[in-house]
PDB file of C-alpha atoms in Angstrom:
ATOM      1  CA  UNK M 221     -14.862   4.554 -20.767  1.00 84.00           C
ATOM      2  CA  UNK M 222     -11.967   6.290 -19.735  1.00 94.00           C
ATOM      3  CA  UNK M 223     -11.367   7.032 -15.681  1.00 97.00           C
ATOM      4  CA  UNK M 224     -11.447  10.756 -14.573  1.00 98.00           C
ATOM      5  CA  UNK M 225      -8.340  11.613 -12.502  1.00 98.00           C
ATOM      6  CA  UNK M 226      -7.047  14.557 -10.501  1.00 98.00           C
ATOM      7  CA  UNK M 227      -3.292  15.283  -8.633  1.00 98.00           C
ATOM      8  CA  UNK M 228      -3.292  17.272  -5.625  1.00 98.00           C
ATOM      9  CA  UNK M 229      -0.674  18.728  -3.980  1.00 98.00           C
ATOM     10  CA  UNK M 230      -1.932  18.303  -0.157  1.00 98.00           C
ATOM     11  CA  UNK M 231      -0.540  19.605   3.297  1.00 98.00           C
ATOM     12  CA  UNK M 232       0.342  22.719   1.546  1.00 98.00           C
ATOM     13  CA  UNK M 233      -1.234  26.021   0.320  1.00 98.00           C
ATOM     14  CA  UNK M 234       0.906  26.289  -3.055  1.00 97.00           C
ATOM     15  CA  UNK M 235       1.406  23.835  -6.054  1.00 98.00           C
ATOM     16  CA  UNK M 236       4.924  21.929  -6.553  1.00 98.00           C
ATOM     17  CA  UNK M 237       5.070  21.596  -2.693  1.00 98.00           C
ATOM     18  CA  UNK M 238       3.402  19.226  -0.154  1.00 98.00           C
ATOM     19  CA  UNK M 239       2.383  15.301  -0.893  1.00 98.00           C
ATOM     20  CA  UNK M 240       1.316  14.675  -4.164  1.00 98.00           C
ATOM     21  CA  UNK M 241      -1.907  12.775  -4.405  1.00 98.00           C
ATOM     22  CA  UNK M 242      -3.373  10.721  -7.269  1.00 98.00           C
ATOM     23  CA  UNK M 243      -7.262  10.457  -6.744  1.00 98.00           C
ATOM     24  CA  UNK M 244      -8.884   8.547  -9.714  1.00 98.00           C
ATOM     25  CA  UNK M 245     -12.686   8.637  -9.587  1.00 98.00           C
ATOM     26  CA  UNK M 246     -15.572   6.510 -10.414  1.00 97.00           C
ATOM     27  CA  UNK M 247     -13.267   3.674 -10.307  1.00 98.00           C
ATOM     28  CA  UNK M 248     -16.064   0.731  -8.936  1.00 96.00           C
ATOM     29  CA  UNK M 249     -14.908  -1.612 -12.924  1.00 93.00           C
ATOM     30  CA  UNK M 250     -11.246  -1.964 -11.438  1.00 97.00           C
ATOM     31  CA  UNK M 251      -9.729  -4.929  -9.628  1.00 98.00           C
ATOM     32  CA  UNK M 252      -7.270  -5.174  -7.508  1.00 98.00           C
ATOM     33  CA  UNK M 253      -4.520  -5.538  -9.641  1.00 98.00           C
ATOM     34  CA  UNK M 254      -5.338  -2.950 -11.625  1.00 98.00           C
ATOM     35  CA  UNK M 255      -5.578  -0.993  -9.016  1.00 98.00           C
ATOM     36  CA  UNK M 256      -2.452  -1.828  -7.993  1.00 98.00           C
ATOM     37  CA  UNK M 257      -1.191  -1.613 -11.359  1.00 98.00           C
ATOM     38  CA  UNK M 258      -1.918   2.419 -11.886  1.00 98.00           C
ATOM     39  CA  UNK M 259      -0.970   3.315  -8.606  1.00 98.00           C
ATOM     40  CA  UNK M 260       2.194   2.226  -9.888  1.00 98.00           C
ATOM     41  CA  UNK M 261       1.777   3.813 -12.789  1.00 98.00           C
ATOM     42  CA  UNK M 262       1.330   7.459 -11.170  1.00 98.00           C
ATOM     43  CA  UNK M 263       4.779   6.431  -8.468  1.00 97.00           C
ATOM     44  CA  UNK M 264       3.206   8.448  -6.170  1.00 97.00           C
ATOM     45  CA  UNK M 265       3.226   7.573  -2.133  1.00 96.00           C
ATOM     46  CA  UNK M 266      -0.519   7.188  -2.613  1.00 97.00           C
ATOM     47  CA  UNK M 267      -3.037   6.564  -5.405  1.00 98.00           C
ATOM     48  CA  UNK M 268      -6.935   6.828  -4.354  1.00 98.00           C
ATOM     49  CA  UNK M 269      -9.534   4.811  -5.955  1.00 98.00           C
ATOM     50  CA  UNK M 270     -12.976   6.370  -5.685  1.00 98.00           C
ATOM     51  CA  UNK M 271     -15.644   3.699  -5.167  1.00 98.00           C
ATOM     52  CA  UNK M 272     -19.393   4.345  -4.649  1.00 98.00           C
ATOM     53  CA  UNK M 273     -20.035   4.248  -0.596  1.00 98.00           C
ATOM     54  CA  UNK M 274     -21.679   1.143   0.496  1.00 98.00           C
ATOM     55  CA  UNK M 275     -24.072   3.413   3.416  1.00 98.00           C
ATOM     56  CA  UNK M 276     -25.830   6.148   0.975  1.00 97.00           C
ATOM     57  CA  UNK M 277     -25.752   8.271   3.358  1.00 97.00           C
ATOM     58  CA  UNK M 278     -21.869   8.355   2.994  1.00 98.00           C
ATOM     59  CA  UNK M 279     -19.791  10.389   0.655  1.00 97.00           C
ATOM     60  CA  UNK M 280     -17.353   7.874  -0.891  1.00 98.00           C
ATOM     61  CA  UNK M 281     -15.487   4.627  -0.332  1.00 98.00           C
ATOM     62  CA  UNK M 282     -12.556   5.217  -1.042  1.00 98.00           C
ATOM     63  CA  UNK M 283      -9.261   2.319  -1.535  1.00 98.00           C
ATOM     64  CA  UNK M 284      -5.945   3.822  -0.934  1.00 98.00           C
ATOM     65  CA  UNK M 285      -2.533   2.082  -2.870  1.00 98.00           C
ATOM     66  CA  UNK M 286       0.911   2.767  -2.294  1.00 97.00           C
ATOM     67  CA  UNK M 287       3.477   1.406  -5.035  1.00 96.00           C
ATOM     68  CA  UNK M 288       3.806  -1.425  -3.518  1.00 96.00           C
ATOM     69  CA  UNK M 289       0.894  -1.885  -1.040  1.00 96.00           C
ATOM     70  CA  UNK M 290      -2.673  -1.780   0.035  1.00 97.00           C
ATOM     71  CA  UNK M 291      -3.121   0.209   2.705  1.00 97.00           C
ATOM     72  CA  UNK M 292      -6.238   0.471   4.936  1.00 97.00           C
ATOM     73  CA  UNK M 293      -6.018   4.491   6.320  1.00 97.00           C
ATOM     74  CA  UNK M 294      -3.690   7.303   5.615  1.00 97.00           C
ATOM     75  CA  UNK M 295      -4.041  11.091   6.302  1.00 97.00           C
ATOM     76  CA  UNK M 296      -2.977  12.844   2.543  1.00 97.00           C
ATOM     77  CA  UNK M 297      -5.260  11.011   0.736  1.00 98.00           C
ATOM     78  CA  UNK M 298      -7.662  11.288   3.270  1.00 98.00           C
ATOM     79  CA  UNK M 299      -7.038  15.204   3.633  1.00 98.00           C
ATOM     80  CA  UNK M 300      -6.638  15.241  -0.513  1.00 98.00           C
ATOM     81  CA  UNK M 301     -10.251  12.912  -1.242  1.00 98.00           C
ATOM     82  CA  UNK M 302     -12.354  14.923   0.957  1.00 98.00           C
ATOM     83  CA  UNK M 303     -11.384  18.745  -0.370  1.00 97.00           C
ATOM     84  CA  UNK M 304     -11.652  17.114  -4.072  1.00 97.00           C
ATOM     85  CA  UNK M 305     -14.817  15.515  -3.255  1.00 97.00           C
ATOM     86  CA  UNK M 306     -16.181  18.748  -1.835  1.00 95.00           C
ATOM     87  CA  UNK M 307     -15.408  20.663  -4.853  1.00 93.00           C
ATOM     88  CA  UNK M 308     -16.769  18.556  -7.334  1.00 93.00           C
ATOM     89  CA  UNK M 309     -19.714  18.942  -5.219  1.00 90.00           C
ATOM     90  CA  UNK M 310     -20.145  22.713  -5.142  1.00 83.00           C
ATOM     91  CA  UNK M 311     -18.424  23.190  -8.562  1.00 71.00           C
ATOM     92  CA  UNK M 312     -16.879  26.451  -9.600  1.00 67.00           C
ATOM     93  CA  UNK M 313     -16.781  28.968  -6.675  1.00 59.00           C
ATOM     94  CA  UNK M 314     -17.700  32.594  -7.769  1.00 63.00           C
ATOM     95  CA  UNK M 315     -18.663  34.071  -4.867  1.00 64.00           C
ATOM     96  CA  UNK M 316     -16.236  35.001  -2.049  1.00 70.00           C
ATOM     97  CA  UNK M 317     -18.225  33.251   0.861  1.00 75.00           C
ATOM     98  CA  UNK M 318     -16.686  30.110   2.376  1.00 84.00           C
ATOM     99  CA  UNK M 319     -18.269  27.100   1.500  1.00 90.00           C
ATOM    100  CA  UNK M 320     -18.363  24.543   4.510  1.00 93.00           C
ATOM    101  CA  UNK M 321     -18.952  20.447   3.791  1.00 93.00           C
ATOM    102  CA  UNK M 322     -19.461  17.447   5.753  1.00 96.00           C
ATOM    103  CA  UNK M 323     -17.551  14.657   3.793  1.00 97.00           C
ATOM    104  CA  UNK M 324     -18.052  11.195   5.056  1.00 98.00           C
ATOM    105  CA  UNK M 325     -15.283   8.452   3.833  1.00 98.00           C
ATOM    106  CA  UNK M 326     -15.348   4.680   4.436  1.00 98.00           C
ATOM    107  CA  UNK M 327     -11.972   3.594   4.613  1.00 98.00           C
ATOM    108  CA  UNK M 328     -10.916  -0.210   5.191  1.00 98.00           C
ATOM    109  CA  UNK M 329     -10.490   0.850   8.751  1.00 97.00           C
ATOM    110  CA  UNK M 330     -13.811   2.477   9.045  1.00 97.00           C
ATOM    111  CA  UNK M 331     -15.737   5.114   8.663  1.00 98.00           C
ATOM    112  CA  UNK M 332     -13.391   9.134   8.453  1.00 98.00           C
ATOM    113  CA  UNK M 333     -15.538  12.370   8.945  1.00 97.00           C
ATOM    114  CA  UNK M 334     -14.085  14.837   7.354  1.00 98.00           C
ATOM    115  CA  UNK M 335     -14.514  18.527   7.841  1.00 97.00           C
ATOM    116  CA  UNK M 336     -13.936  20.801   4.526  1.00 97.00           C
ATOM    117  CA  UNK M 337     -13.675  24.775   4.476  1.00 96.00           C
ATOM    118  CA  UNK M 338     -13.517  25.967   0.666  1.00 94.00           C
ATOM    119  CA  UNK M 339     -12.592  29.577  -0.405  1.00 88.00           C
ATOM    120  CA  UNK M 340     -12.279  30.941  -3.569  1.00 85.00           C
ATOM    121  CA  UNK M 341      -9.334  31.428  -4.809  1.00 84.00           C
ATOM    122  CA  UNK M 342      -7.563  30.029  -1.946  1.00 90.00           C
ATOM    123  CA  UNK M 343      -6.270  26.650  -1.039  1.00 95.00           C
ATOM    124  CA  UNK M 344      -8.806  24.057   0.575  1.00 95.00           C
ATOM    125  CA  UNK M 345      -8.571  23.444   3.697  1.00 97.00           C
ATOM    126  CA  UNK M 346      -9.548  19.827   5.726  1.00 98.00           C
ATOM    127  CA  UNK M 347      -9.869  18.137   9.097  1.00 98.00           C
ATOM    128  CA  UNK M 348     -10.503  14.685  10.157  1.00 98.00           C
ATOM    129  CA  UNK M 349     -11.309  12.966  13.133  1.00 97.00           C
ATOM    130  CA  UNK M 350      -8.788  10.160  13.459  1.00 97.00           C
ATOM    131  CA  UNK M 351     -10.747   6.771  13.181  1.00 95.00           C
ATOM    132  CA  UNK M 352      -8.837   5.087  15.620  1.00 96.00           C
ATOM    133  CA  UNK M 353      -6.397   6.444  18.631  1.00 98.00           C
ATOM    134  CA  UNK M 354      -2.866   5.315  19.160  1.00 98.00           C
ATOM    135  CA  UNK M 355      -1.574   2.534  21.047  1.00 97.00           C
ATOM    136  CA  UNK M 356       1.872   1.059  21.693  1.00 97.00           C
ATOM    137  CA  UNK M 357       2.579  -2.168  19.602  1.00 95.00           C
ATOM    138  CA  UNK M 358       6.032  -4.283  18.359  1.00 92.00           C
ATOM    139  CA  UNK M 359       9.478  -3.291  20.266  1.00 95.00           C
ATOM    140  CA  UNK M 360      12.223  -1.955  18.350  1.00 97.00           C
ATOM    141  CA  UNK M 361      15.761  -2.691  18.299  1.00 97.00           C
ATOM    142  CA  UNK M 362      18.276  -0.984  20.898  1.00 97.00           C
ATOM    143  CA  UNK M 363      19.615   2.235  20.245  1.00 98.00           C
ATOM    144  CA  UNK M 364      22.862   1.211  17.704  1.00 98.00           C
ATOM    145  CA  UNK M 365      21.323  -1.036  15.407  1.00 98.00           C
ATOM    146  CA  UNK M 366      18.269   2.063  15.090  1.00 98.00           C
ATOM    147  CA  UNK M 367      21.446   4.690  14.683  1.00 98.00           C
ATOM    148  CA  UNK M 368      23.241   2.293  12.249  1.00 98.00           C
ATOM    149  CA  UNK M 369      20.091   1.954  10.486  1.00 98.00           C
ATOM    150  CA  UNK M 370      19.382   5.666   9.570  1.00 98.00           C
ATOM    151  CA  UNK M 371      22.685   6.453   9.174  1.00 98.00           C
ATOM    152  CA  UNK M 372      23.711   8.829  12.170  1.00 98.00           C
ATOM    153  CA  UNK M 373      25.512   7.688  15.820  1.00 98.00           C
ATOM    154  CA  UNK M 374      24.191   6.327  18.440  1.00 98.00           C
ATOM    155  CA  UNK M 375      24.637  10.013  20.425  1.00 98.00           C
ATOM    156  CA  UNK M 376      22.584  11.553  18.025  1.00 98.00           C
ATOM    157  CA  UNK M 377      18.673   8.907  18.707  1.00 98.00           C
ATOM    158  CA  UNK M 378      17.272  10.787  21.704  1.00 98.00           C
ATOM    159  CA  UNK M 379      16.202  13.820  23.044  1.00 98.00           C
ATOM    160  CA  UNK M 380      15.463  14.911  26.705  1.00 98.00           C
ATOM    161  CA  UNK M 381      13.177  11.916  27.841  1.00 98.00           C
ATOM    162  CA  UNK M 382      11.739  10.610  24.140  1.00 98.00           C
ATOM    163  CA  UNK M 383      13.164   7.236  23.314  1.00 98.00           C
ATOM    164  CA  UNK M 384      12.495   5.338  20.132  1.00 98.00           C
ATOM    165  CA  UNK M 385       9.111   3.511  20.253  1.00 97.00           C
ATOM    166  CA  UNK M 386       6.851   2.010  18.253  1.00 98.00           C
ATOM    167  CA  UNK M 387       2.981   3.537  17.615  1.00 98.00           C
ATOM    168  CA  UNK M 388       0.138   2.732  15.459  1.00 97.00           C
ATOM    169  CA  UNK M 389      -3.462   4.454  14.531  1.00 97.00           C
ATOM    170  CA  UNK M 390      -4.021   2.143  11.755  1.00 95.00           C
ATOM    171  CA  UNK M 391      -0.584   1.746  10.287  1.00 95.00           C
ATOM    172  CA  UNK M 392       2.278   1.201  12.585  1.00 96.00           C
ATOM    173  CA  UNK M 393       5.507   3.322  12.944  1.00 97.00           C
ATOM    174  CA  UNK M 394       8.890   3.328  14.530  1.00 98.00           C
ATOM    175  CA  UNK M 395       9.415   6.970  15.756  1.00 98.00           C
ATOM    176  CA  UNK M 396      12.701   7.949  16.734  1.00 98.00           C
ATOM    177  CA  UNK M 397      13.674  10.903  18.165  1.00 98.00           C
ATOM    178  CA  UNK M 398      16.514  12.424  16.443  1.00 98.00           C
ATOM    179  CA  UNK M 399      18.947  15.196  18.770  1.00 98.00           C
ATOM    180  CA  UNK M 400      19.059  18.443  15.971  1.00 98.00           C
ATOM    181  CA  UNK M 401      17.668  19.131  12.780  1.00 98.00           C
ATOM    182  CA  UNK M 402      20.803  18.905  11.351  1.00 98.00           C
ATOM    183  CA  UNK M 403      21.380  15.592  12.287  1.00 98.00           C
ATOM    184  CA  UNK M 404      17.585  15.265  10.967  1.00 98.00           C
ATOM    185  CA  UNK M 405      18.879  16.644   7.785  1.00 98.00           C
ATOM    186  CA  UNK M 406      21.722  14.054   7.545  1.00 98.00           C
ATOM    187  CA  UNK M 407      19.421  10.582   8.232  1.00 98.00           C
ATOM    188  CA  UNK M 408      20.185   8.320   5.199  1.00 97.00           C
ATOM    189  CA  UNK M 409      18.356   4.766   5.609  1.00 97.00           C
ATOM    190  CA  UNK M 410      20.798   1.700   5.354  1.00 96.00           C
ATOM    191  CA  UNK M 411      18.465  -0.753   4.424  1.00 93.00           C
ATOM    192  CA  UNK M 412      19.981  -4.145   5.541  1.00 95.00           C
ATOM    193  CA  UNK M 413      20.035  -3.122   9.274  1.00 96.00           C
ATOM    194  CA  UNK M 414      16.144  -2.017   8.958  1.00 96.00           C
ATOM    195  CA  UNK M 415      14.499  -5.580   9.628  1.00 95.00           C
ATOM    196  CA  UNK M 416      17.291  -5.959  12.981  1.00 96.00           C
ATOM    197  CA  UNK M 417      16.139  -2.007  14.284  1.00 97.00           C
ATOM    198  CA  UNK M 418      12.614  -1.936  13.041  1.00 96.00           C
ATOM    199  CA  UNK M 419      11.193  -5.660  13.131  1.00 93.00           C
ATOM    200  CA  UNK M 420       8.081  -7.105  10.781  1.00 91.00           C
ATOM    201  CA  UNK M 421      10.777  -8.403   8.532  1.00 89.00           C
ATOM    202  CA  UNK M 422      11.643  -4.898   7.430  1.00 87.00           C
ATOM    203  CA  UNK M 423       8.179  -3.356   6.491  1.00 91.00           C
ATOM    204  CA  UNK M 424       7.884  -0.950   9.409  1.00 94.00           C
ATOM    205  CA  UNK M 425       8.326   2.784   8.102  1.00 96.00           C
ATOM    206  CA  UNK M 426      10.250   4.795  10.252  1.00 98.00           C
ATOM    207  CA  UNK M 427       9.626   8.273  11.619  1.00 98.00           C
ATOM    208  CA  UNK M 428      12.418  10.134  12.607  1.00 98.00           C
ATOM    209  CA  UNK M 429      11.584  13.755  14.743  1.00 99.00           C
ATOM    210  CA  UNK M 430      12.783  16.717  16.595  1.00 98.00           C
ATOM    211  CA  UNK M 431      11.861  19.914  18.421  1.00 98.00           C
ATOM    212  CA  UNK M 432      14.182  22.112  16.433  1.00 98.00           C
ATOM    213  CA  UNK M 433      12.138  23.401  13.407  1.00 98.00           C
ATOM    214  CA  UNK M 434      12.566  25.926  10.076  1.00 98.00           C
ATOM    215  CA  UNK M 435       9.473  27.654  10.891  1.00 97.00           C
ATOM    216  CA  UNK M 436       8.987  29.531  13.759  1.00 96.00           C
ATOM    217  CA  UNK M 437       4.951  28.010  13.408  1.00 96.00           C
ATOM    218  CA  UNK M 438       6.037  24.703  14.168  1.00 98.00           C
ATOM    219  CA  UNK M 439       6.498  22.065  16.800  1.00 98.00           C
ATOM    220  CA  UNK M 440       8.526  19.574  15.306  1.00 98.00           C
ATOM    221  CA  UNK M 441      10.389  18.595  12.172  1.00 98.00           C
ATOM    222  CA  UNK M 442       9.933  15.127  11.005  1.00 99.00           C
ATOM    223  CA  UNK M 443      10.766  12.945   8.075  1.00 98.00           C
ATOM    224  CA  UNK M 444       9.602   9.550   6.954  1.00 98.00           C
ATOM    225  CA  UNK M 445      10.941   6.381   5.155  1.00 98.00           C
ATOM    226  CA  UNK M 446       8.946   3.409   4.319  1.00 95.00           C
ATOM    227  CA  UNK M 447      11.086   1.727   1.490  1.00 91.00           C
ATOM    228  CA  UNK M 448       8.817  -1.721   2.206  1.00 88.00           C
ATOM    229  CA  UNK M 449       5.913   0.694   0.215  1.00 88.00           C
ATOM    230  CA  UNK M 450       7.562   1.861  -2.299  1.00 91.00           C
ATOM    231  CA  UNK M 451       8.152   4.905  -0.167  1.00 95.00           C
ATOM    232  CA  UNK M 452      11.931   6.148  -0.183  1.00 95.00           C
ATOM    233  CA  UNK M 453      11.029   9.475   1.516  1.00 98.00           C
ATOM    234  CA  UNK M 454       7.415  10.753   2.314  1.00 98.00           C
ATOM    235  CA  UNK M 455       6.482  14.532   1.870  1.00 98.00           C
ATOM    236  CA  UNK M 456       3.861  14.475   4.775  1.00 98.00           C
ATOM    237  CA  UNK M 457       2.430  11.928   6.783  1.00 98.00           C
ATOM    238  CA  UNK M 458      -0.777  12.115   8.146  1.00 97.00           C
ATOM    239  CA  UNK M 459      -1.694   8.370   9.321  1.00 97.00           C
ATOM    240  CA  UNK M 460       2.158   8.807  11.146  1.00 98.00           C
ATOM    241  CA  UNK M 461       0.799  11.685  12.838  1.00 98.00           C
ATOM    242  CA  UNK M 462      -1.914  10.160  13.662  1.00 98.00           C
ATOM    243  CA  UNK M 463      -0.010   7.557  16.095  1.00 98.00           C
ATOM    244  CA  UNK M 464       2.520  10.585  16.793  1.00 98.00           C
ATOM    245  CA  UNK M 465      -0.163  11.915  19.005  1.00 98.00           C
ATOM    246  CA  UNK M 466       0.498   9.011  21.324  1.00 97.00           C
ATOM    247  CA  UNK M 467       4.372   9.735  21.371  1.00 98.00           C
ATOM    248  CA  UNK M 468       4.123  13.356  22.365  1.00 98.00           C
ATOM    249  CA  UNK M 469       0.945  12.296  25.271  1.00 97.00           C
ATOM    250  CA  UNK M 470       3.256   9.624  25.988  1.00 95.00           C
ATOM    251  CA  UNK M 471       6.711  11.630  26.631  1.00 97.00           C
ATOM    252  CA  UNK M 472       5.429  14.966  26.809  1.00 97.00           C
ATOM    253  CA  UNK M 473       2.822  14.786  29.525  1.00 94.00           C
ATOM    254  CA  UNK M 474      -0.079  16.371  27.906  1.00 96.00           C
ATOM    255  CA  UNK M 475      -2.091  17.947  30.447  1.00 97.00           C
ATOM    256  CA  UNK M 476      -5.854  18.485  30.401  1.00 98.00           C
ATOM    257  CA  UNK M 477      -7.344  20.057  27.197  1.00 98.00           C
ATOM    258  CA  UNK M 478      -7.026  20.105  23.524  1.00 98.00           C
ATOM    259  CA  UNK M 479      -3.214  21.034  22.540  1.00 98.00           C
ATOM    260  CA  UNK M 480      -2.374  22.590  18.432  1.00 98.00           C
ATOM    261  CA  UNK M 481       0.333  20.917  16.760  1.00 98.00           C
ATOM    262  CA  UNK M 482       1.714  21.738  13.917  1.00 98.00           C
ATOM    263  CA  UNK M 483       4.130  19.003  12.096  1.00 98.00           C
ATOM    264  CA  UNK M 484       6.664  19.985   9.158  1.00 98.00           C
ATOM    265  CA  UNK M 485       7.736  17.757   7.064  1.00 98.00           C
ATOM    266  CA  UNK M 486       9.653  17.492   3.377  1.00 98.00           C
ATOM    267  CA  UNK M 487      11.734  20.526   3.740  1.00 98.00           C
ATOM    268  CA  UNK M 488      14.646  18.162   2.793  1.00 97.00           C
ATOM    269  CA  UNK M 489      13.011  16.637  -0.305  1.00 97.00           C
ATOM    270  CA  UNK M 490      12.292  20.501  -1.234  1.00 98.00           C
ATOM    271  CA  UNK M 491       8.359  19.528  -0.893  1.00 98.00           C
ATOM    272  CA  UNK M 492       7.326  21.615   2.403  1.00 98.00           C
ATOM    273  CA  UNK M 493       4.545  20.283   4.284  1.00 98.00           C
ATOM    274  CA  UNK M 494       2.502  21.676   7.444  1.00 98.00           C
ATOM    275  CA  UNK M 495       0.081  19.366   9.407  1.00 98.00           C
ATOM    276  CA  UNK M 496      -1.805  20.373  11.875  1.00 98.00           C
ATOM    277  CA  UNK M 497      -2.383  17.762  14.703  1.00 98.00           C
ATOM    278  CA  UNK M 498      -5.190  18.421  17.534  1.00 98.00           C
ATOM    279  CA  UNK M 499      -4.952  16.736  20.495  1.00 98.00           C
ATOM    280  CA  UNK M 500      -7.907  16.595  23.490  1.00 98.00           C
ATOM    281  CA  UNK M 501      -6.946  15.340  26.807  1.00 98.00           C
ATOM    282  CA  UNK M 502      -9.244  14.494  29.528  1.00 98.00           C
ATOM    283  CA  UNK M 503      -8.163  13.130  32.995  1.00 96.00           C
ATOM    284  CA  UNK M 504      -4.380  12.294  32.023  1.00 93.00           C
ATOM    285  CA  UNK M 505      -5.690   9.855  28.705  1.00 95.00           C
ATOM    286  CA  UNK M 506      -6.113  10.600  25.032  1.00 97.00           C
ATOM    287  CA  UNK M 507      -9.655  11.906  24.596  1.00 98.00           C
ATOM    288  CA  UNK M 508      -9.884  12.198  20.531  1.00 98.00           C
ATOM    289  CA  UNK M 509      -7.256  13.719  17.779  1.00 98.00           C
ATOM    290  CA  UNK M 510      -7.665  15.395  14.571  1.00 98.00           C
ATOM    291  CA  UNK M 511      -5.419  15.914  11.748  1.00 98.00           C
ATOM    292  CA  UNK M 512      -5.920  19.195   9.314  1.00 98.00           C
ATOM    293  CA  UNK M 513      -4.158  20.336   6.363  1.00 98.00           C
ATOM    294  CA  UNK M 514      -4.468  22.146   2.582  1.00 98.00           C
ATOM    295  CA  UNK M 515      -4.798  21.126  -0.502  1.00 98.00           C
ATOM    296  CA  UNK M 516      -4.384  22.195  -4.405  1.00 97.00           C
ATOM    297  CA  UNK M 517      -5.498  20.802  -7.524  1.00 96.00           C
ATOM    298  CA  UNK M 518      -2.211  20.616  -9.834  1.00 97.00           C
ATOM    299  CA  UNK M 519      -3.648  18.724 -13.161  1.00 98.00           C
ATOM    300  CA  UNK M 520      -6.388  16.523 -13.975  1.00 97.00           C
ATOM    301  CA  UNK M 521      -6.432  14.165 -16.727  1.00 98.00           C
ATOM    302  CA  UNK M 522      -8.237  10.895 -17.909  1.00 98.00           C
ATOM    303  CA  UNK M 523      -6.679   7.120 -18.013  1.00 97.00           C
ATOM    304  CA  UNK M 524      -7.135   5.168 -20.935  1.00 96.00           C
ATOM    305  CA  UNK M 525      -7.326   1.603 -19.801  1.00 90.00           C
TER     306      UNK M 525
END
């Protein structure tokens, strides 16, 4: 039988922009390889396999492949799933009332709620609760070896107290603070110093930041390079602002309350993104953190395997 499947352009309102997402349903006859295979196949920076949900109660299970790579949480196919998921549910919108939906996605990390807003005619819109909060983990090179490996000088990693650090929510990052946005503009990785600035042999993606932004609705400008997944630049990355929340509680000094972020991302690669990050913070620590976005169906096909 041949495999439903749908792109989605998500963290974005329009087609031809955000991160494109493969999503291939009712995929439960596949192995891994073959998974593997057709995520491949599509080139994308994710491919989602839609599995039935081992609780009932549960909306999907859901696998999520890189090119190159398994990978156990990440926020666009997350953000993507649940807004397809909720449409196939409710089907062709006629009316002009919002629909609202509860989706429910076991992920190899756990369990993601997922709240969905649908409009018609409009551009989906979904939050989810982050399944686990940040923490610190490896230690990243000094400060030269980090310039020399993204390509700017040493003058331009740092701004006001941020430092380059190291977070993960699921999937680790090394985020380093870069001075402008045009020295943002002009990172180019140099892949043999990545292992000596990033550690883990290399495979650490690396999120490079500032305050300086093209939007006047946003709070920083990022961009992201994981070349150990396939990944030579990422349009939007929700699982990496996931752990950013713990760099800006970290450096920023969050006080009590829940904060509104809003991330952009892939202006360079001509694919704008938005992300919304929420952040609650109760007596000085990191309470909980949500990540929201759009999404739009671009084309929907069938595989023939």
């Amino acid at each position: 039988m041949p495999l439903r499947f749908f792109v989605l352009d998500v963290f974005t309102n329009q087609a031809l922009a955000g991160n494109p997402l493969a999503v291939v349903l009712d995929a439960e006859g596949l192995s891994d390889a073959r998974m593997q295979a057709i995520a491949r196949e599509f080139n994308l920076s994710e491919t989602v396999f839609v599995l039935p949900p081992e609780n009932p109660a549960h909306s999907a299970r859901l696998r999520i492949f890189t090119p190159a790579r398994e990978l156990p949480f990440a926020g666009h196919p997350t953000v993507g799933t649940a807004i397809l998921l909720a449409k196939e549910r409710f089907g062709d919108m006629e009316s002009d009332a919002d629909r609202n939906a509860m989706v429910v996605l076991e992920e190899a990390i756990g369990n993601v709620r997922c709240g969905v807003v649908l409009k018609n005619g409009a551009a989906g819109f979904a939050e989810f609760d982050i399944p686990r909060l940040p923490r610190p983990c490896d230690p990243l090179g000094d400060r030269e070896i980090i310039a020399a490996a993204v390509g700017l000088e040493p003058n331009e990693i740092g701004f006001e107290n941020h430092r380059p650090c190291a977070f993960e929510a699921g999937v680790p990052f090394a985020f380093v603070p870069v001075a402008s946005l045009d020295a943002l503009s002009r990172v180019s990785p140099v892949h043999r110093h990545w292992e000596d600035a990033f550690g883990r042999g290399g495979e650490m993606g690396a999120y490079l930041y500032c305050r300086q932004t093209n939007s006047q609705d946003s709070t920083f400008a990022a961009r992201m390079f994981a070349p150990h997944m396939g990944i030579g630049e990422d349009p939007a990355t929700g699982s990496a602002a996931a752990a950013f929340s713990g760099i800006v509680r970290h450096f920023d000094k969050l006080t009590d309350g829940t904060h509104y972020l809003r991330i952009e991302q892939g202006f360079d690669m001509g694919r704008p993104s938005m992300i919304d990050l929420e952040v609650d913070i109760a007596a000085g620590a990191l309470k909980a953190v949500r990540i929201g976005g759009q999404a739009v169906i671009v084309s929907k096909g069938e595989l023939y395997l």
